[in-house]
Amino acid sequence: MEAKKYRFKGHESFIPREGWFTKALMEISSPNGEETFKEYYGADRLGVGPNMAKSIRYWIEAAGLVTVVAGKAKLTKLGEAILEKDPYIEDIYTLWILHLNLVMNKEKVTAWYLFFSEFEMESFTVDDFKAVMSHLVQMKYGSGKAPSNNSVIADCDAILQMYGKEIMGQVDPEEKKKSPFYTLHLLRNDGESYRKMQPSKNQLDRLVIWYGINKSLCEESVSLDDLVSMPGMVGKSLNIKRSMLTEYIDSLADIGKLTVNKTAGLDMIYIKERQNPDEIYLEYFK
């Protein structure tokens, strides 16, 4: 049996910070940009320390913005599209797309996938979170060469910092250390505990849902129940409950992206025509 692929603590203990994606996209698109990571892990080109440079490379690869083959960096279609349409990640739509690419990347951002797709507690303390995540990892990856529990705990800390840094409405004054992902408000820090939060509808465009469906679904049809509750699907990946997802599905049906069959008490969704996720990203800006 082939060993399950996973990766923990690929981030060198750095969460993605404000400006990192922009800095990397611009550097790699510049003259000789393909050589960005060739010396000192890209530290000189990016103007940061070696560990931070390794972290930046990890995040931009995991988010699907860059590929690095034989030491040569190249922007993906999505990376090029973001550089053209929203290079400073000012539109929250772009941030949602990056979020989906990360939490659906089971092999490279494993803890993030587990947290959004398989960690079932909606409200939890830090200790509960780390204990349950460690148990999940052991259940799924404990046979063979199991990941270090210290690495799993480091990822747990990173997830909380990345999505739940805002405490009781207060914002960290150290702007450069903030992660842009906390603005998605998917995780609320109440001081002693955390709570998974459903997105605000006025911040979540329906094309984000469409992007997630096309990225995660292999078949041409899926039940609404599966879209809501199956690991790796858009419902879990965005913390969206059935009632809200139903509204988005109906909205996508209104613009001809899919059809919904509600007979026999089973809501089935049929994709009219699959769409490349990169095209979906660009469609928002038309």
Short mmCIF file of C-alpha atoms in Angstrom, two decimals:
data_model
loop_
_atom_site.label_atom_id
_atom_site.label_comp_id
_atom_site.label_asym_id
_atom_site.label_seq_id
_atom_site.Cartn_x
_atom_site.Cartn_y
_atom_site.Cartn_z
CA MET A 1 0.00 0.00 0.00
CA GLU A 2 1.31 3.43 -0.95
CA ALA A 3 2.08 5.63 2.04
CA LYS A 4 -0.21 8.60 2.55
CA LYS A 5 1.40 11.88 1.59
CA TYR A 6 1.38 14.64 4.16
CA ARG A 7 3.34 17.64 5.30
CA PHE A 8 3.50 19.29 8.69
CA LYS A 9 5.43 22.41 9.76
CA GLY A 10 6.50 23.32 6.23
CA HIS A 11 6.09 26.97 7.20
CA GLU A 12 9.23 27.30 9.36
CA SER A 13 6.97 28.65 12.17
CA PHE A 14 5.92 31.68 10.09
CA ILE A 15 2.30 32.27 9.08
CA PRO A 16 1.74 34.15 5.79
CA ARG A 17 2.04 37.87 6.47
CA GLU A 18 0.67 40.99 4.87
CA GLY A 19 2.54 41.66 1.63
CA TRP A 20 4.24 38.28 1.32
CA PHE A 21 2.26 37.05 -1.67
CA THR A 22 2.71 40.39 -3.42
CA LYS A 23 6.44 40.48 -2.73
CA ALA A 24 6.94 36.96 -4.08
CA LEU A 25 4.76 37.38 -7.18
CA MET A 26 6.50 40.60 -8.16
CA GLU A 27 9.97 39.23 -7.57
CA ILE A 28 9.39 36.05 -9.54
CA SER A 29 7.84 38.01 -12.43
CA SER A 30 10.82 40.39 -12.56
CA PRO A 31 13.88 39.91 -14.85
CA ASN A 32 15.70 36.70 -13.85
CA GLY A 33 12.85 36.04 -11.44
CA GLU A 34 13.06 32.32 -12.09
CA GLU A 35 16.31 32.38 -10.10
CA THR A 36 14.59 33.80 -7.00
CA PHE A 37 15.09 30.72 -4.82
CA LYS A 38 18.41 29.60 -6.23
CA GLU A 39 20.69 31.21 -3.60
CA TYR A 40 20.17 31.36 0.16
CA TYR A 41 16.60 30.04 -0.28
CA GLY A 42 15.66 33.37 -1.89
CA ALA A 43 16.60 35.43 1.17
CA ASP A 44 18.55 38.08 -0.75
CA ARG A 45 15.98 38.47 -3.53
CA LEU A 46 13.08 38.71 -1.10
CA GLY A 47 14.89 40.84 1.46
CA VAL A 48 14.22 38.53 4.42
CA GLY A 49 16.09 35.93 6.46
CA PRO A 50 16.64 32.38 5.10
CA ASN A 51 13.94 30.74 7.26
CA MET A 52 11.39 33.37 6.32
CA ALA A 53 12.32 32.98 2.66
CA LYS A 54 11.72 29.23 2.93
CA SER A 55 8.37 29.97 4.54
CA ILE A 56 7.35 32.36 1.76
CA ARG A 57 8.22 29.73 -0.83
CA TYR A 58 6.19 27.13 1.08
CA TRP A 59 3.08 29.31 1.23
CA ILE A 60 3.13 30.49 -2.38
CA GLU A 61 3.63 26.93 -3.65
CA ALA A 62 0.96 25.53 -1.35
CA ALA A 63 -1.48 28.25 -2.46
CA GLY A 64 -0.93 27.32 -6.11
CA LEU A 65 0.71 30.58 -7.16
CA VAL A 66 4.16 29.32 -8.08
CA THR A 67 5.89 26.14 -9.17
CA VAL A 68 9.58 25.52 -8.56
CA VAL A 69 11.17 22.88 -10.79
CA ALA A 70 14.92 22.19 -10.75
CA GLY A 71 15.39 25.36 -8.72
CA LYS A 72 13.57 27.57 -11.24
CA ALA A 73 10.47 29.44 -10.10
CA LYS A 74 7.54 30.13 -12.40
CA LEU A 75 4.17 31.74 -11.78
CA THR A 76 1.16 29.52 -12.35
CA LYS A 77 -1.85 30.74 -14.33
CA LEU A 78 -3.45 31.76 -11.05
CA GLY A 79 -0.30 33.55 -9.94
CA GLU A 80 -0.24 35.50 -13.20
CA ALA A 81 -3.94 36.30 -12.89
CA ILE A 82 -3.58 37.64 -9.35
CA LEU A 83 -0.54 39.69 -10.34
CA GLU A 84 -2.62 41.24 -13.13
CA LYS A 85 -5.96 41.74 -11.36
CA ASP A 86 -5.23 42.12 -7.65
CA PRO A 87 -1.47 42.23 -7.03
CA TYR A 88 -1.77 43.73 -3.55
CA ILE A 89 -4.51 41.28 -2.47
CA GLU A 90 -6.85 44.18 -1.74
CA ASP A 91 -10.02 42.35 -2.77
CA ILE A 92 -11.22 39.80 -0.22
CA TYR A 93 -12.31 37.60 -3.14
CA THR A 94 -8.64 36.85 -3.86
CA LEU A 95 -8.06 35.97 -0.21
CA TRP A 96 -10.94 33.49 -0.27
CA ILE A 97 -9.44 31.81 -3.34
CA LEU A 98 -6.05 31.52 -1.61
CA HIS A 99 -7.77 30.13 1.48
CA LEU A 100 -9.51 27.43 -0.56
CA ASN A 101 -6.29 26.47 -2.32
CA LEU A 102 -4.56 26.04 1.04
CA VAL A 103 -7.22 24.15 2.99
CA MET A 104 -7.98 21.84 0.06
CA ASN A 105 -4.29 20.99 -0.32
CA LYS A 106 -4.28 17.84 1.78
CA GLU A 107 -0.76 16.73 0.88
CA LYS A 108 1.13 20.00 1.43
CA VAL A 109 -0.94 21.80 4.07
CA THR A 110 -2.22 18.75 5.91
CA ALA A 111 -3.10 20.29 9.28
CA TRP A 112 -5.14 23.03 7.62
CA TYR A 113 -7.09 20.44 5.64
CA LEU A 114 -7.74 18.42 8.80
CA PHE A 115 -8.82 21.44 10.81
CA PHE A 116 -11.40 22.64 8.31
CA SER A 117 -12.56 19.26 7.00
CA GLU A 118 -12.28 16.75 9.84
CA PHE A 119 -11.96 18.61 13.15
CA GLU A 120 -15.61 18.58 14.25
CA MET A 121 -15.57 20.79 17.35
CA GLU A 122 -17.10 24.22 16.72
CA SER A 123 -15.99 25.69 20.06
CA PHE A 124 -12.79 24.61 21.75
CA THR A 125 -9.92 25.54 24.02
CA VAL A 126 -6.33 25.52 22.81
CA ASP A 127 -5.61 22.32 24.76
CA ASP A 128 -8.67 20.58 23.31
CA PHE A 129 -7.68 21.66 19.82
CA LYS A 130 -4.14 20.31 20.08
CA ALA A 131 -5.24 17.05 21.70
CA VAL A 132 -7.91 16.30 19.08
CA MET A 133 -5.66 17.29 16.17
CA SER A 134 -2.85 15.08 17.50
CA HIS A 135 -5.32 12.19 17.76
CA LEU A 136 -6.58 12.80 14.21
CA VAL A 137 -3.05 12.79 12.82
CA GLN A 138 -2.15 9.58 14.64
CA MET A 139 -5.30 7.88 13.36
CA LYS A 140 -4.64 8.87 9.76
CA TYR A 141 -0.85 8.94 9.52
CA GLY A 142 0.35 6.96 12.54
CA SER A 143 1.35 3.83 10.66
CA GLY A 144 4.82 3.80 9.17
CA LYS A 145 6.82 6.98 9.61
CA ALA A 146 4.44 9.05 11.69
CA PRO A 147 4.77 12.84 11.79
CA SER A 148 6.32 14.38 14.88
CA ASN A 149 3.75 15.52 17.43
CA ASN A 150 5.80 18.68 17.91
CA SER A 151 5.27 19.47 14.23
CA VAL A 152 1.53 18.91 14.58
CA ILE A 153 1.41 21.23 17.61
CA ALA A 154 3.39 23.86 15.70
CA ASP A 155 0.79 23.72 12.92
CA CYS A 156 -2.01 24.07 15.47
CA ASP A 157 -0.37 27.22 16.82
CA ALA A 158 0.03 28.55 13.27
CA ILE A 159 -3.64 27.94 12.43
CA LEU A 160 -4.80 29.85 15.51
CA GLN A 161 -2.44 32.74 14.76
CA MET A 162 -3.39 32.81 11.09
CA TYR A 163 -7.18 32.84 11.46
CA GLY A 164 -7.86 33.87 15.04
CA LYS A 165 -5.39 36.61 15.86
CA GLU A 166 -8.08 39.17 16.56
CA ILE A 167 -9.02 39.07 20.26
CA MET A 168 -12.32 40.53 21.47
CA GLY A 169 -12.39 43.04 18.62
CA GLN A 170 -8.82 44.21 19.15
CA VAL A 171 -6.21 44.09 16.39
CA ASP A 172 -2.53 43.34 16.90
CA PRO A 173 -0.65 46.65 16.56
CA GLU A 174 2.28 44.89 14.90
CA GLU A 175 0.90 45.21 11.38
CA LYS A 176 3.76 43.37 9.71
CA LYS A 177 3.14 40.25 11.78
CA LYS A 178 -0.55 40.03 10.95
CA SER A 179 -1.83 37.39 8.60
CA PRO A 180 -4.33 38.69 6.04
CA PHE A 181 -6.40 35.55 6.58
CA TYR A 182 -7.74 36.69 9.93
CA THR A 183 -9.90 39.19 7.98
CA LEU A 184 -11.97 36.24 6.72
CA HIS A 185 -13.32 35.91 10.28
CA LEU A 186 -13.51 32.12 10.11
CA LEU A 187 -12.20 31.73 13.64
CA ARG A 188 -13.11 33.88 16.64
CA ASN A 189 -10.82 34.19 19.63
CA ASP A 190 -12.82 34.82 22.80
CA GLY A 191 -9.78 34.89 25.04
CA GLU A 192 -10.07 31.47 26.68
CA SER A 193 -11.56 29.60 23.73
CA TYR A 194 -11.97 29.70 19.97
CA ARG A 195 -15.03 29.22 17.80
CA LYS A 196 -15.35 28.32 14.12
CA MET A 197 -17.41 30.98 12.37
CA GLN A 198 -19.55 30.92 9.26
CA PRO A 199 -18.52 33.53 6.66
CA SER A 200 -20.41 36.77 6.29
CA LYS A 201 -22.50 36.72 3.10
CA ASN A 202 -21.51 40.26 2.19
CA GLN A 203 -17.86 39.17 2.11
CA LEU A 204 -18.28 35.92 0.18
CA ASP A 205 -19.01 36.12 -3.53
CA ARG A 206 -20.88 33.20 -5.12
CA LEU A 207 -17.95 32.63 -7.49
CA VAL A 208 -15.88 31.54 -4.47
CA ILE A 209 -18.39 28.70 -4.00
CA TRP A 210 -18.24 27.90 -7.71
CA TYR A 211 -14.44 27.89 -7.58
CA GLY A 212 -14.48 25.47 -4.63
CA ILE A 213 -16.97 23.15 -6.33
CA ASN A 214 -14.90 22.92 -9.50
CA LYS A 215 -11.68 22.47 -7.56
CA SER A 216 -12.92 19.68 -5.30
CA LEU A 217 -15.51 17.79 -7.35
CA CYS A 218 -14.52 15.07 -9.83
CA GLU A 219 -18.02 14.05 -10.93
CA GLU A 220 -20.68 16.03 -12.76
CA SER A 221 -23.18 15.71 -9.92
CA VAL A 222 -23.21 15.75 -6.13
CA SER A 223 -25.82 15.78 -3.39
CA LEU A 224 -26.19 18.94 -1.34
CA ASP A 225 -25.58 16.85 1.79
CA ASP A 226 -22.18 15.74 0.47
CA LEU A 227 -21.28 19.25 -0.62
CA VAL A 228 -21.98 20.43 2.93
CA SER A 229 -20.48 17.63 4.99
CA MET A 230 -17.87 15.66 3.05
CA PRO A 231 -14.20 16.37 3.92
CA GLY A 232 -12.48 18.47 1.29
CA MET A 233 -15.72 19.85 -0.14
CA VAL A 234 -16.63 23.52 -0.23
CA GLY A 235 -18.97 23.41 2.77
CA LYS A 236 -16.34 22.17 5.19
CA SER A 237 -13.57 24.23 3.62
CA LEU A 238 -15.50 27.47 4.18
CA ASN A 239 -17.31 26.63 7.45
CA ILE A 240 -20.63 26.99 5.60
CA LYS A 241 -23.79 25.36 6.94
CA ARG A 242 -26.51 23.85 4.79
CA SER A 243 -28.93 26.79 4.76
CA MET A 244 -26.32 29.29 3.58
CA LEU A 245 -24.86 26.91 1.02
CA THR A 246 -28.36 26.28 -0.35
CA GLU A 247 -28.73 30.02 -0.99
CA TYR A 248 -25.43 30.10 -2.88
CA ILE A 249 -26.35 27.01 -4.93
CA ASP A 250 -29.67 28.59 -5.91
CA SER A 251 -27.81 31.76 -6.89
CA LEU A 252 -25.39 29.78 -9.07
CA ALA A 253 -28.37 28.03 -10.67
CA ASP A 254 -29.86 31.45 -11.47
CA ILE A 255 -26.81 32.35 -13.58
CA GLY A 256 -26.75 28.99 -15.34
CA LYS A 257 -23.73 27.39 -13.68
CA LEU A 258 -25.64 24.34 -12.44
CA THR A 259 -29.09 22.85 -11.94
CA VAL A 260 -30.74 21.56 -8.78
CA ASN A 261 -33.11 18.60 -8.63
CA LYS A 262 -35.11 18.59 -5.37
CA THR A 263 -37.27 15.51 -5.97
CA ALA A 264 -37.64 12.60 -3.52
CA GLY A 265 -36.30 14.69 -0.65
CA LEU A 266 -32.75 14.54 -2.00
CA ASP A 267 -31.25 17.74 -3.35
CA MET A 268 -28.98 16.77 -6.23
CA ILE A 269 -26.74 19.32 -7.92
CA TYR A 270 -25.76 18.86 -11.56
CA ILE A 271 -22.88 20.78 -13.09
CA LYS A 272 -23.86 22.10 -16.51
CA GLU A 273 -20.28 22.58 -17.65
CA ARG A 274 -17.15 22.25 -15.58
CA GLN A 275 -14.96 25.33 -15.51
CA ASN A 276 -11.24 25.73 -14.94
CA PRO A 277 -10.73 27.32 -11.49
CA ASP A 278 -8.27 29.85 -12.97
CA GLU A 279 -10.99 31.03 -15.37
CA ILE A 280 -13.42 31.32 -12.47
CA TYR A 281 -10.98 33.59 -10.64
CA LEU A 282 -10.77 35.90 -13.67
CA GLU A 283 -14.53 35.86 -14.25
CA TYR A 284 -15.05 37.84 -11.05
CA PHE A 285 -13.14 40.82 -12.53
CA LYS A 286 -15.07 40.98 -15.82
#
